[in-house]
Coordinates of C-alpha atoms and ligand atoms in Angstrom, one line a residue:
M1376 CA 75.5 122.5 113.2
S1377 CA 75.9 118.7 113.5
A1378 CA 77.8 116.9 110.9
R1379 CA 76.0 114.7 108.3
V1380 CA 77.3 111.3 107.5
F1381 CA 77.3 109.8 104.0
W1382 CA 78.4 106.3 102.9
A1383 CA 79.2 104.8 99.5
P1384 CA 80.1 101.1 99.1
G1385 CA 82.7 99.6 96.8
R1386 CA 81.5 96.9 94.4
V1387 CA 82.3 93.5 93.2
N1388 CA 81.3 92.5 89.7
L1389 CA 79.9 89.0 89.7
I1390 CA 80.1 88.8 85.9
G1391 CA 79.9 91.1 82.9
E1392 CA 83.5 92.3 82.8
F1393 CA 84.4 95.1 80.3
T1394 CA 80.9 94.8 78.7
D1395 CA 80.2 98.4 79.9
L1396 CA 82.7 99.6 77.2
A1397 CA 80.2 98.3 74.6
A1398 CA 76.8 99.1 76.2
G1399 CA 76.5 95.5 77.4
P1400 CA 75.0 94.1 80.6
V1401 CA 76.8 93.9 84.0
L1402 CA 75.9 92.1 87.3
P1403 CA 77.6 93.7 90.2
A1404 CA 76.8 93.8 93.9
A1405 CA 77.6 96.6 96.4
L1406 CA 79.9 95.6 99.2
D1407 CA 79.8 96.1 103.0
L1408 CA 83.2 97.9 102.5
G1409 CA 83.1 101.5 101.5
V1410 CA 83.9 105.2 102.0
R1411 CA 82.4 107.4 104.7
V1412 CA 82.2 111.2 104.6
E1413 CA 81.3 113.1 107.7
A1414 CA 80.9 116.8 107.0
V1415 CA 79.1 120.1 107.4
A1416 CA 78.3 122.8 104.9
A1417 CA 81.0 125.5 104.6
D1418 CA 82.1 128.3 102.2
S1419 CA 84.7 126.1 100.5
I1420 CA 85.6 122.4 100.3
D1421 CA 88.0 121.3 103.1
L1422 CA 88.2 117.6 103.5
S1423 CA 90.9 115.6 105.3
S1424 CA 91.5 112.0 105.7
H1425 CA 93.6 110.6 108.4
E1426 CA 93.6 107.2 106.8
L1427 CA 94.2 108.1 103.2
G1428 CA 96.5 110.9 104.2
G1429 CA 96.3 114.4 102.7
R1430 CA 93.7 117.0 102.3
A1431 CA 91.4 118.5 99.7
R1432 CA 91.2 122.3 99.8
L1433 CA 89.1 123.6 96.9
T1434 CA 86.5 126.2 96.0
A1435 CA 83.0 124.9 96.2
D1436 CA 83.0 124.3 92.4
G1437 CA 86.2 122.3 92.5
N1438 CA 89.2 124.6 91.9
P1439 CA 92.2 124.0 94.1
L1440 CA 92.8 126.8 96.6
E1441 CA 96.5 126.3 96.4
G1442 CA 98.8 124.4 93.9
E1443 CA 97.2 121.4 92.2
A1444 CA 94.9 118.8 93.6
E1445 CA 96.8 115.6 94.3
G1446 CA 96.0 112.0 95.1
W1447 CA 92.4 111.4 96.2
A1448 CA 91.8 115.2 96.2
R1449 CA 91.8 115.0 92.4
Y1450 CA 88.6 112.9 92.5
V1451 CA 86.9 115.3 95.0
A1452 CA 87.8 118.3 92.7
A1453 CA 86.5 116.5 89.6
V1454 CA 83.2 115.6 91.3
A1455 CA 82.7 119.2 92.5
T1456 CA 83.4 120.4 89.0
E1457 CA 81.0 118.0 87.3
L1458 CA 78.3 118.9 89.8
A1459 CA 78.8 122.6 89.2
L1460 CA 78.4 122.0 85.5
L1461 CA 75.0 120.4 86.3
G1462 CA 74.0 123.5 88.3
R1463 CA 74.8 122.6 91.9
P1464 CA 74.9 125.8 93.9
D1465 CA 78.3 126.8 95.3
V1466 CA 78.1 125.4 98.8
G1467 CA 81.4 124.0 100.3
L1468 CA 81.9 121.0 102.6
E1469 CA 84.2 120.6 105.6
G1470 CA 84.9 117.3 107.2
E1471 CA 86.6 114.0 107.3
I1472 CA 86.8 111.0 104.9
S1473 CA 87.4 107.5 106.0
S1474 CA 87.4 104.2 104.1
T1475 CA 87.3 100.5 104.8
L1476 CA 88.1 99.7 101.1
P1477 CA 91.5 98.5 100.1
I1478 CA 93.0 100.7 97.4
G1479 CA 94.2 99.0 94.2
A1480 CA 92.3 95.8 94.9
G1481 CA 89.9 96.4 92.0
L1482 CA 86.9 97.0 94.4
S1483 CA 86.2 100.6 93.2
S1484 CA 87.6 102.6 96.0
S1485 CA 87.7 105.7 93.6
A1486 CA 84.1 105.3 92.6
A1487 CA 83.0 105.0 96.2
L1488 CA 85.0 108.2 97.0
E1489 CA 83.3 110.0 94.1
V1490 CA 79.9 108.8 95.0
A1491 CA 80.2 109.6 98.8
T1492 CA 81.6 113.1 98.2
G1493 CA 79.0 113.6 95.4
L1494 CA 76.2 112.8 97.7
A1495 CA 77.5 115.0 100.4
L1496 CA 78.0 118.0 98.0
C1497 CA 74.5 117.5 96.7
A1498 CA 73.0 117.3 100.2
V1499 CA 74.6 120.4 101.7
A1500 CA 73.5 122.4 98.7
D1501 CA 69.9 121.0 98.6
F1502 CA 70.6 119.9 95.1
S1503 CA 68.9 116.7 94.1
L1504 CA 70.0 114.3 91.4
E1505 CA 68.6 110.9 90.5
P1506 CA 71.0 108.1 91.4
L1507 CA 71.9 107.3 87.8
A1508 CA 72.5 111.0 87.0
L1509 CA 74.9 111.1 90.0
A1510 CA 76.5 107.9 88.8
Q1511 CA 77.1 109.4 85.4
A1512 CA 78.5 112.6 86.9
A1513 CA 80.8 110.5 89.1
R1514 CA 81.9 108.5 86.0
R1515 CA 82.7 111.7 84.1
A1516 CA 84.7 112.8 87.2
E1517 CA 86.8 109.7 87.0
H1518 CA 87.7 110.6 83.4
R1519 CA 88.4 114.2 84.4
A1520 CA 90.5 113.3 87.5
V1521 CA 92.7 110.6 86.1
G1522 CA 91.8 110.3 82.4
V1523 CA 90.5 106.8 82.7
P1524 CA 87.8 106.1 80.1
C1525 CA 85.9 103.7 82.4
G1526 CA 82.3 102.6 81.9
I1527 CA 79.4 103.2 84.4
L1528 CA 79.7 99.9 86.2
D1529 CA 81.4 101.0 89.4
Q1530 CA 79.5 104.2 90.1
A1531 CA 76.2 102.7 89.3
A1532 CA 76.8 99.6 91.5
S1533 CA 77.8 101.9 94.4
L1534 CA 74.5 103.8 94.1
L1535 CA 72.1 101.1 93.1
G1536 CA 73.2 98.2 95.4
R1537 CA 70.6 96.4 97.5
A1538 CA 71.3 94.1 100.4
G1539 CA 71.2 90.4 99.4
N1540 CA 70.9 91.3 95.7
A1541 CA 73.0 91.7 92.6
V1542 CA 72.1 94.5 90.2
L1543 CA 71.5 93.4 86.6
L1544 CA 72.2 96.7 84.7
D1545 CA 72.0 97.2 81.0
T1546 CA 74.7 99.8 80.6
G1547 CA 73.2 100.9 77.2
S1548 CA 69.7 101.8 78.3
L1549 CA 70.6 102.1 82.0
A1550 CA 67.5 99.9 82.8
Y1551 CA 68.2 97.7 85.8
E1552 CA 66.6 95.0 88.0
Y1553 CA 67.6 93.2 91.1
V1554 CA 68.7 89.5 91.1
P1555 CA 68.4 88.0 94.6
L1556 CA 71.4 86.0 95.7
P1557 CA 70.5 82.5 97.0
E1558 CA 70.0 82.5 100.8
G1559 CA 73.5 82.2 102.5
M1560 CA 75.5 82.9 99.3
T1561 CA 78.6 84.8 100.4
L1562 CA 81.1 86.8 98.4
V1563 CA 84.7 85.8 99.0
I1564 CA 87.0 88.3 97.5
V1565 CA 90.7 87.5 97.3
D1566 CA 93.1 90.4 96.4
S1567 CA 96.1 89.0 94.6
G1568 CA 98.3 91.7 96.2
V1569 CA 99.3 92.8 92.7
S1570 CA 98.0 96.3 92.9
R1571 CA 96.2 97.6 89.9
R1572 CA 95.8 101.2 88.9
L1573 CA 93.4 102.0 86.1
E1574 CA 95.6 104.9 85.0
S1575 CA 98.6 102.8 84.2
S1576 CA 96.9 99.6 83.1
G1577 CA 96.1 98.4 79.6
Y1578 CA 92.4 99.4 80.3
A1579 CA 92.5 102.3 77.9
T1580 CA 94.2 100.3 75.2
R1581 CA 91.5 97.6 75.5
Q1582 CA 88.8 100.3 75.2
E1583 CA 90.5 101.6 72.0
E1584 CA 90.7 98.1 70.6
V1585 CA 87.0 97.3 71.2
G1586 CA 86.2 100.7 69.8
R1587 CA 88.0 99.8 66.6
A1588 CA 86.0 96.6 66.3
L1589 CA 82.8 98.5 66.8
T1590 CA 83.8 101.1 64.2
A1591 CA 84.3 98.2 61.7
F1592 CA 80.6 97.4 62.4
A1593 CA 79.6 101.0 62.2
G1594 CA 75.9 101.6 62.5
R1595 CA 75.3 98.2 64.3
K1596 CA 74.3 97.9 67.9
P1597 CA 77.2 96.1 69.6
L1598 CA 75.1 93.4 71.1
E1599 CA 73.4 92.5 67.8
I1600 CA 76.7 91.6 66.2
T1601 CA 77.1 87.8 65.9
R1602 CA 80.1 85.7 66.2
P1603 CA 80.0 84.4 62.6
E1604 CA 79.9 88.0 61.5
I1605 CA 83.1 88.7 63.5
D1606 CA 84.7 85.6 62.1
A1607 CA 83.8 86.5 58.5
K1608 CA 85.0 90.1 58.8
E1609 CA 88.3 88.9 60.3
A1610 CA 88.7 86.3 57.6
R1611 CA 88.2 89.1 54.9
G1612 CA 90.9 91.2 56.6
A1613 CA 88.3 93.9 57.5
L1614 CA 88.9 93.4 61.2
D1615 CA 92.2 92.8 62.8
P1616 CA 92.6 89.7 65.0
V1617 CA 93.1 91.7 68.3
A1618 CA 90.0 93.8 67.8
A1619 CA 88.1 90.7 66.8
R1620 CA 89.1 88.9 70.1
R1621 CA 88.1 91.9 72.2
L1622 CA 84.6 92.0 70.6
R1623 CA 84.2 88.2 71.0
H1624 CA 84.8 88.6 74.7
V1625 CA 82.3 91.4 75.1
L1626 CA 79.6 89.5 73.2
S1627 CA 80.1 86.1 74.9
E1628 CA 80.4 87.9 78.3
G1629 CA 77.0 89.6 77.7
E1630 CA 75.4 86.2 77.2
R1631 CA 77.0 84.9 80.4
V1632 CA 75.6 87.8 82.4
H1633 CA 72.0 86.8 81.4
E1634 CA 72.7 83.1 82.1
V1635 CA 74.2 83.8 85.5
A1636 CA 71.1 86.0 86.4
R1637 CA 68.9 83.1 85.4
L1638 CA 70.9 80.5 87.4
L1639 CA 70.9 82.6 90.5
R1640 CA 67.2 83.0 90.4
E1641 CA 66.7 79.3 90.3
P1642 CA 69.6 77.9 92.3
S1643 CA 69.0 74.1 92.0
P1644 CA 72.1 71.9 92.5
A1645 CA 72.3 71.5 88.7
N1646 CA 72.1 75.2 88.1
L1647 CA 74.7 75.9 90.8
G1648 CA 77.0 73.4 89.0
R1649 CA 76.4 75.3 85.8
L1650 CA 77.1 78.6 87.6
G1651 CA 80.6 77.4 88.3
E1652 CA 81.1 76.5 84.7
V1653 CA 79.9 79.9 83.4
F1654 CA 82.3 81.7 85.8
T1655 CA 85.1 79.5 84.5
E1656 CA 84.2 80.3 80.9
G1657 CA 84.1 84.0 81.8
H1658 CA 87.5 83.9 83.4
E1659 CA 88.9 82.1 80.4
S1660 CA 87.4 84.7 78.0
V1661 CA 89.0 87.6 80.0
R1662 CA 92.3 85.7 79.9
R1663 CA 92.3 84.6 76.3
D1664 CA 90.2 87.1 74.4
W1665 CA 90.4 90.3 76.5
E1666 CA 93.9 89.5 77.8
A1667 CA 93.5 91.3 81.1
S1668 CA 94.2 88.5 83.6
T1669 CA 97.5 87.8 85.3
P1670 CA 99.2 84.6 86.4
E1671 CA 98.3 85.5 90.0
L1672 CA 94.6 85.9 89.2
D1673 CA 94.6 82.6 87.2
Y1674 CA 96.3 80.8 90.1
L1675 CA 93.8 82.2 92.7
V1676 CA 90.8 81.2 90.6
E1677 CA 92.2 77.7 90.2
L1678 CA 92.8 77.5 94.0
A1679 CA 89.3 78.8 94.8
R1680 CA 87.8 76.1 92.6
E1681 CA 90.0 73.4 94.1
K1682 CA 89.1 74.4 97.6
G1683 CA 85.4 74.2 96.9
A1684 CA 84.1 77.5 95.8
I1685 CA 80.7 77.4 94.0
A1686 CA 82.2 79.6 91.3
A1687 CA 85.3 81.8 90.9
R1688 CA 86.7 84.2 88.4
M1689 CA 88.7 87.4 88.2
T1690 CA 86.7 90.5 88.9
G1691 CA 87.1 94.2 88.1
G1692 CA 89.4 96.1 85.7
G1693 CA 92.0 93.3 85.4
F1694 CA 95.8 93.6 85.2
G1695 CA 96.0 92.7 88.9
G1696 CA 93.4 93.2 91.6
S1697 CA 91.1 90.5 92.9
I1698 CA 89.1 87.4 92.2
I1699 CA 85.5 86.8 93.3
A1700 CA 84.6 83.4 94.7
L1701 CA 81.0 82.4 95.7
A1702 CA 80.7 80.3 98.8
W1703 CA 78.0 79.3 101.3
A1704 CA 78.2 81.4 104.5
D1705 CA 79.3 78.5 106.7
Q1706 CA 82.2 77.6 104.4
A1707 CA 83.3 81.1 103.4
D1708 CA 86.0 81.7 106.1
E1709 CA 87.5 78.3 105.5
L1710 CA 87.6 78.8 101.8
A1711 CA 89.3 82.2 102.2
D1712 CA 91.9 80.7 104.6
S1713 CA 92.7 77.7 102.6
V1714 CA 93.1 79.8 99.4
L1715 CA 95.4 82.2 101.2
S1716 CA 97.5 79.5 102.7
A1717 CA 97.9 77.6 99.5
Y1718 CA 98.7 80.8 97.6
G1719 CA 101.4 81.7 100.1
N1720 CA 103.2 84.6 98.5
G1721 CA 102.4 83.3 95.0
G1722 CA 104.2 85.7 92.7
G1723 CA 105.9 87.3 95.7
A1724 CA 102.9 89.4 96.7
A1725 CA 100.8 89.0 99.9
A1726 CA 97.2 88.2 99.1
K1727 CA 94.3 89.2 101.3
A1728 CA 90.8 87.9 101.6
Y1729 CA 87.6 89.8 102.3
V1730 CA 84.4 87.9 103.2
C1731 CA 81.6 90.2 102.1
H1732 CA 77.8 90.4 101.7
A1733 CA 75.8 92.1 99.0
S1734 CA 74.8 95.4 100.6
D1735 CA 72.7 98.5 100.2
G1736 CA 73.9 101.3 97.9
A1737 CA 75.1 104.7 98.8
G1738 CA 73.2 107.2 100.9
Q1739 CA 73.1 109.6 103.8
I1740 CA 73.2 107.6 107.0
S1741 CA 72.7 110.4 109.6
Ligands
GLA3294 C1 86.7 99.0 85.8 C2 85.9 100.1 85.1 C3 84.5 99.6 84.9 C4 84.5 98.3 84.1 C5 85.4 97.3 84.8 C6 85.5 96.0 84.0 O1 86.2 98.7 87.1 O2 85.8 101.2 86.0 O3 83.7 100.6 84.2 O4 84.8 98.5 82.8 O5 86.7 97.8 85.0 O6 84.3 95.3 84.0

């Protein structure tokens, strides 16, 4: 039996950071970096990875065959368990996993792993799931594997991506549409070298804080709450200042998502100028109101702007990880190089740049 090959990309979020924790809109693009699974059907799950190190040996429904699943095998186990709960027949998978995605850079290497193995497990068992149903199962797997209460952004972006486009996704209704990127617009991602791990970051705390704010507005749809209402509740002492700031970020960020989608669709020079401002406002809001930026990310964003990026901001789960800068294709490499050399080892960590293109979402490639 010849092996089948599956591919799932990482993602970069153009804007709409942390809004998926309050059913808001996001605007990610799938990357040309990702996870590949080459495998055949088998009785149990036996996946190795030369690059990532280690091996996942599990029953077809995700129980470890010996000891406990560790490292990346935890994600594979959790995906198999979630799919079994949805009725996937117990067919195993034997093969190899490889990845071109840096780990800890905030580009969703874990979501890409979940989606790639999820697709492979579904295919060998002739079990079909709609992309967004698989994204939801993969998201639940992330919770199950490492206890991170993430939103749907990463897994949905990996599945829904389309070459040359960003995906405008309403994480409340899961309705989505594509937003074409202007011809030649390139994604320059600079990893600050300060590795982030969702498990140990303040991500969960932020989610509790925004949850507290939403509870104070019980019965209201998050995106219908207005800023004056937040201010009034805070002034009355019915909402603590931290929760108020978190909610202010989520609401203003949702507005920025729609503005960015509109600007990208009509990329006149004036609109591209405004795009830079909106990214700057978004970065500032993550720094000030959501409090998930780092000095390294702030510095990289400042450098990217100074070196001529169309727009730049932090991207992903925060507390480390990467920035996204938008640049024209013929200037992208130069931008990446000049940011890296000016950053030096800013903060003591080695930064790395990736010049990427918005790419197609996950699927079987052979
Ligand atoms: C992480 C989470 C996503 C999202 C982003 C921030 O990547 O997994 O669900 O909340 O952070 O936008």
